[in-house]
PDB file of C-alpha atoms in Angstrom:
ATOM      1  CA  MET Y   1      14.308 -24.028  -8.731  1.00  0.00           C
ATOM      2  CA  THR Y   2      14.430 -20.780 -10.667  1.00  0.00           C
ATOM      3  CA  GLU Y   3      16.253 -17.916  -9.018  1.00  0.00           C
ATOM      4  CA  ILE Y   4      14.334 -14.648  -8.948  1.00  0.00           C
ATOM      5  CA  ASP Y   5      16.079 -11.301  -9.171  1.00  0.00           C
ATOM      6  CA  ILE Y   6      14.565  -9.232  -6.358  1.00  0.00           C
ATOM      7  CA  GLN Y   7      15.389  -5.528  -6.421  1.00  0.00           C
ATOM      8  CA  SER Y   8      12.691  -4.153  -4.123  1.00  0.00           C
ATOM      9  CA  ILE Y   9      10.480  -5.417  -1.304  1.00  0.00           C
ATOM     10  CA  LEU Y  10       7.411  -3.707   0.136  1.00  0.00           C
ATOM     11  CA  VAL Y  11       6.899  -4.418   3.843  1.00  0.00           C
ATOM     12  CA  LEU Y  12       3.239  -3.863   4.701  1.00  0.00           C
ATOM     13  CA  GLY Y  13       2.122  -2.932   8.209  1.00  0.00           C
ATOM     14  CA  THR Y  14       4.875  -0.890   9.824  1.00  0.00           C
ATOM     15  CA  GLN Y  15       2.609  -0.127  12.788  1.00  0.00           C
ATOM     16  CA  SER Y  16       3.353  -3.706  13.904  1.00  0.00           C
ATOM     17  CA  SER Y  17       6.058  -4.240  16.514  1.00  0.00           C
ATOM     18  CA  VAL Y  18       7.728  -6.835  14.278  1.00  0.00           C
ATOM     19  CA  ALA Y  19       8.155  -4.456  11.334  1.00  0.00           C
ATOM     20  CA  LEU Y  20      11.461  -2.898  12.399  1.00  0.00           C
ATOM     21  CA  PRO Y  21      13.205  -6.238  13.078  1.00  0.00           C
ATOM     22  CA  VAL Y  22      11.910  -7.516   9.725  1.00  0.00           C
ATOM     23  CA  VAL Y  23      13.247  -4.447   7.899  1.00  0.00           C
ATOM     24  CA  ARG Y  24      16.625  -4.787   9.631  1.00  0.00           C
ATOM     25  CA  ALA Y  25      16.820  -8.500   8.834  1.00  0.00           C
ATOM     26  CA  LEU Y  26      15.964  -7.917   5.171  1.00  0.00           C
ATOM     27  CA  ALA Y  27      18.563  -5.142   4.856  1.00  0.00           C
ATOM     28  CA  SER Y  28      21.187  -7.310   6.524  1.00  0.00           C
ATOM     29  CA  ALA Y  29      20.463 -10.413   4.456  1.00  0.00           C
ATOM     30  CA  PHE Y  30      19.909  -8.576   1.159  1.00  0.00           C
ATOM     31  CA  PRO Y  31      21.872  -5.285   1.201  1.00  0.00           C
ATOM     32  CA  GLN Y  32      21.361  -4.823  -2.545  1.00  0.00           C
ATOM     33  CA  VAL Y  33      17.545  -4.812  -2.195  1.00  0.00           C
ATOM     34  CA  ASP Y  34      15.548  -1.623  -1.666  1.00  0.00           C
ATOM     35  CA  VAL Y  35      13.200  -2.036   1.290  1.00  0.00           C
ATOM     36  CA  HIS Y  36      10.057   0.080   1.024  1.00  0.00           C
ATOM     37  CA  THR Y  37       7.389   0.234   3.723  1.00  0.00           C
ATOM     38  CA  LEU Y  38       3.688   0.960   3.811  1.00  0.00           C
ATOM     39  CA  SER Y  39       1.264   1.494   6.679  1.00  0.00           C
ATOM     40  CA  LYS Y  40      -2.156   2.834   7.477  1.00  0.00           C
ATOM     41  CA  ALA Y  41      -2.215   6.587   7.958  1.00  0.00           C
ATOM     42  CA  GLU Y  42      -2.042   7.288  11.679  1.00  0.00           C
ATOM     43  CA  LYS Y  43      -1.618  10.308  13.915  1.00  0.00           C
ATOM     44  CA  HIS Y  44       1.898   9.323  14.946  1.00  0.00           C
ATOM     45  CA  PRO Y  45       4.537   7.986  12.521  1.00  0.00           C
ATOM     46  CA  GLN Y  46       6.036   4.608  13.265  1.00  0.00           C
ATOM     47  CA  ILE Y  47       9.722   4.354  14.105  1.00  0.00           C
ATOM     48  CA  THR Y  48      10.243   1.892  11.244  1.00  0.00           C
ATOM     49  CA  ASN Y  49       9.572   4.714   8.779  1.00  0.00           C
ATOM     50  CA  PHE Y  50      12.755   6.452   9.970  1.00  0.00           C
ATOM     51  CA  SER Y  51      15.027   3.433   9.755  1.00  0.00           C
ATOM     52  CA  LYS Y  52      18.190   3.952   7.722  1.00  0.00           C
ATOM     53  CA  TYR Y  53      17.304   0.707   5.936  1.00  0.00           C
ATOM     54  CA  VAL Y  54      14.005   2.011   4.546  1.00  0.00           C
ATOM     55  CA  THR Y  55      14.251   3.447   1.041  1.00  0.00           C
ATOM     56  CA  SER Y  56      10.786   5.007   1.128  1.00  0.00           C
ATOM     57  CA  HIS Y  57       7.559   4.922   3.109  1.00  0.00           C
ATOM     58  CA  SER Y  58       3.976   5.243   1.903  1.00  0.00           C
ATOM     59  CA  TYR Y  59       0.636   5.499   3.668  1.00  0.00           C
ATOM     60  CA  ILE Y  60      -2.717   4.000   2.778  1.00  0.00           C
ATOM     61  CA  LYS Y  61      -5.300   6.606   3.663  1.00  0.00           C
ATOM     62  CA  THR Y  62      -8.504   4.595   3.365  1.00  0.00           C
ATOM     63  CA  ASP Y  63     -10.397   1.779   5.015  1.00  0.00           C
ATOM     64  CA  ASN Y  64     -12.342   1.093   1.800  1.00  0.00           C
ATOM     65  CA  ARG Y  65     -11.065  -2.228   0.460  1.00  0.00           C
ATOM     66  CA  GLU Y  66     -11.420  -1.395  -3.237  1.00  0.00           C
ATOM     67  CA  VAL Y  67      -9.680   1.973  -2.819  1.00  0.00           C
ATOM     68  CA  PHE Y  68      -7.000   0.188  -0.763  1.00  0.00           C
ATOM     69  CA  LEU Y  69      -6.344  -2.170  -3.673  1.00  0.00           C
ATOM     70  CA  GLU Y  70      -6.034   0.741  -6.116  1.00  0.00           C
ATOM     71  CA  GLU Y  71      -3.666   2.633  -3.796  1.00  0.00           C
ATOM     72  CA  LEU Y  72      -1.540  -0.460  -3.148  1.00  0.00           C
ATOM     73  CA  ILE Y  73      -1.218  -1.226  -6.853  1.00  0.00           C
ATOM     74  CA  ALA Y  74      -0.230   2.407  -7.462  1.00  0.00           C
ATOM     75  CA  VAL Y  75       2.572   2.082  -4.868  1.00  0.00           C
ATOM     76  CA  ILE Y  76       3.683  -1.245  -6.364  1.00  0.00           C
ATOM     77  CA  LYS Y  77       3.950   0.348  -9.818  1.00  0.00           C
ATOM     78  CA  ALA Y  78       5.551   3.614  -8.661  1.00  0.00           C
ATOM     79  CA  LYS Y  79       8.243   1.854  -6.594  1.00  0.00           C
ATOM     80  CA  SER Y  80       8.712  -1.130  -8.966  1.00  0.00           C
ATOM     81  CA  ILE Y  81       8.011  -3.559  -6.129  1.00  0.00           C
ATOM     82  CA  ASP Y  82       9.084  -7.142  -6.782  1.00  0.00           C
ATOM     83  CA  ILE Y  83       7.570  -8.783  -3.698  1.00  0.00           C
ATOM     84  CA  LEU Y  84       5.053  -7.943  -0.955  1.00  0.00           C
ATOM     85  CA  LEU Y  85       5.672  -8.880   2.660  1.00  0.00           C
ATOM     86  CA  PRO Y  86       2.764  -8.248   5.035  1.00  0.00           C
ATOM     87  CA  VAL Y  87       3.884  -8.320   8.679  1.00  0.00           C
ATOM     88  CA  ASP Y  88       0.627  -7.718  10.498  1.00  0.00           C
ATOM     89  CA  GLU Y  89      -2.860  -9.182  10.637  1.00  0.00           C
ATOM     90  CA  TYR Y  90      -4.611  -6.261   8.913  1.00  0.00           C
ATOM     91  CA  PHE Y  91      -2.409  -6.268   5.819  1.00  0.00           C
ATOM     92  CA  SER Y  92      -2.130 -10.067   5.702  1.00  0.00           C
ATOM     93  CA  LYS Y  93      -5.920 -10.348   5.470  1.00  0.00           C
ATOM     94  CA  LEU Y  94      -6.067  -7.702   2.738  1.00  0.00           C
ATOM     95  CA  VAL Y  95      -3.277  -9.333   0.725  1.00  0.00           C
ATOM     96  CA  VAL Y  96      -5.017 -12.718   1.010  1.00  0.00           C
ATOM     97  CA  THR Y  97      -8.315 -11.157  -0.065  1.00  0.00           C
ATOM     98  CA  PHE Y  98      -6.783  -9.492  -3.135  1.00  0.00           C
ATOM     99  CA  GLN Y  99      -3.979 -11.932  -3.928  1.00  0.00           C
ATOM    100  CA  ASP Y 100      -5.348 -12.812  -7.383  1.00  0.00           C
ATOM    101  CA  GLN Y 101      -5.383  -9.151  -8.453  1.00  0.00           C
ATOM    102  CA  LEU Y 102      -1.985  -8.464  -6.846  1.00  0.00           C
ATOM    103  CA  LYS Y 103      -0.220 -11.430  -8.479  1.00  0.00           C
ATOM    104  CA  SER Y 104      -0.405  -9.723 -11.866  1.00  0.00           C
ATOM    105  CA  HIS Y 105       1.667  -6.817 -10.453  1.00  0.00           C
ATOM    106  CA  THR Y 106       4.151  -8.399  -8.022  1.00  0.00           C
ATOM    107  CA  ILE Y 107       5.104 -11.575  -6.183  1.00  0.00           C
ATOM    108  CA  VAL Y 108       2.707 -12.388  -3.354  1.00  0.00           C
ATOM    109  CA  PRO Y 109       4.021 -14.765  -0.686  1.00  0.00           C
ATOM    110  CA  SER Y 110       2.143 -17.958   0.076  1.00  0.00           C
ATOM    111  CA  LEU Y 111      -0.374 -17.182   2.771  1.00  0.00           C
ATOM    112  CA  PRO Y 112      -3.227 -19.271   4.172  1.00  0.00           C
ATOM    113  CA  ASP Y 113      -6.705 -18.744   2.770  1.00  0.00           C
ATOM    114  CA  VAL Y 114      -8.957 -16.181   4.443  1.00  0.00           C
ATOM    115  CA  GLU Y 115     -10.811 -18.758   6.546  1.00  0.00           C
ATOM    116  CA  LEU Y 116      -7.614 -20.288   7.952  1.00  0.00           C
ATOM    117  CA  LEU Y 117      -6.092 -16.851   8.547  1.00  0.00           C
ATOM    118  CA  GLU Y 118      -9.209 -15.899  10.528  1.00  0.00           C
ATOM    119  CA  THR Y 119      -8.815 -19.085  12.584  1.00  0.00           C
ATOM    120  CA  LEU Y 120      -5.135 -18.407  13.266  1.00  0.00           C
ATOM    121  CA  THR Y 121      -5.789 -14.853  14.436  1.00  0.00           C
ATOM    122  CA  HIS Y 122      -8.778 -15.654  16.657  1.00  0.00           C
ATOM    123  CA  LYS Y 123      -7.619 -16.975  20.036  1.00  0.00           C
ATOM    124  CA  TYR Y 124     -10.587 -19.268  20.708  1.00  0.00           C
ATOM    125  CA  ARG Y 125     -10.657 -20.756  17.194  1.00  0.00           C
ATOM    126  CA  LEU Y 126      -6.882 -21.277  17.264  1.00  0.00           C
ATOM    127  CA  GLY Y 127      -7.105 -23.090  20.612  1.00  0.00           C
ATOM    128  CA  THR Y 128      -9.883 -25.285  19.259  1.00  0.00           C
ATOM    129  CA  LEU Y 129      -7.849 -26.099  16.139  1.00  0.00           C
ATOM    130  CA  LEU Y 130      -4.748 -26.954  18.192  1.00  0.00           C
ATOM    131  CA  THR Y 131      -6.786 -29.280  20.393  1.00  0.00           C
ATOM    132  CA  GLU Y 132      -8.410 -30.945  17.370  1.00  0.00           C
ATOM    133  CA  ILE Y 133      -5.036 -31.759  15.819  1.00  0.00           C
ATOM    134  CA  GLY Y 134      -3.543 -32.918  19.107  1.00  0.00           C
ATOM    135  CA  LEU Y 135      -1.230 -30.034  19.930  1.00  0.00           C
ATOM    136  CA  PRO Y 136      -1.077 -28.434  23.375  1.00  0.00           C
ATOM    137  CA  SER Y 137      -2.981 -25.208  23.952  1.00  0.00           C
ATOM    138  CA  ALA Y 138      -3.937 -23.001  26.845  1.00  0.00           C
ATOM    139  CA  ARG Y 139      -7.295 -23.130  28.573  1.00  0.00           C
ATOM    140  CA  ILE Y 140      -9.781 -21.225  26.510  1.00  0.00           C
ATOM    141  CA  TYR Y 141     -12.834 -19.259  27.533  1.00  0.00           C
ATOM    142  CA  LYS Y 142     -15.378 -18.479  24.864  1.00  0.00           C
ATOM    143  CA  ALA Y 143     -16.035 -14.745  25.208  1.00  0.00           C
ATOM    144  CA  GLU Y 144     -19.448 -14.797  23.541  1.00  0.00           C
ATOM    145  CA  THR Y 145     -20.986 -16.958  26.285  1.00  0.00           C
ATOM    146  CA  LEU Y 146     -18.632 -16.172  29.165  1.00  0.00           C
ATOM    147  CA  GLU Y 147     -18.877 -19.860  29.967  1.00  0.00           C
ATOM    148  CA  PRO Y 148     -15.511 -21.581  30.275  1.00  0.00           C
ATOM    149  CA  GLU Y 149     -14.842 -24.187  27.660  1.00  0.00           C
ATOM    150  CA  ILE Y 150     -11.707 -25.904  28.835  1.00  0.00           C
ATOM    151  CA  LEU Y 151     -10.049 -27.802  26.049  1.00  0.00           C
ATOM    152  CA  GLU Y 152      -7.824 -30.622  27.134  1.00  0.00           C
ATOM    153  CA  SER Y 153      -4.172 -30.199  26.254  1.00  0.00           C
ATOM    154  CA  HIS Y 154      -1.749 -33.012  25.644  1.00  0.00           C
TER     155      HIS Y 154
END
């Protein structure tokens, strides 16, 4: 396996509650790596942005997917980002959607395809999938019909 020299990581989605522990873990495991963060523009800044382990923070100020891609690529280039690390559902879906375009600018981690990611983030579909493959899951109620569909768990 070829070793990759990583100098900078961009953590996407600092509004997520897991962002700060991820940033701390990265800084602890790789003290020589610059950890940059990026989030959607919000009224209140996230605590992760003020972490002593964060080299810089950027905001994406749009919900337009094409403009998002342009802004993200601009951040990747400006900060010389070696690898992206989405830590929330919103940014994971966007990275999956644009992974082909992003791969020419930085390393994109292996993520499931859009359809599987949608299944994993939708409670009813995830419960159905778990039942289909024989793994235990909680009772599930399909919200669209309000009729309980109880899936047997093993």
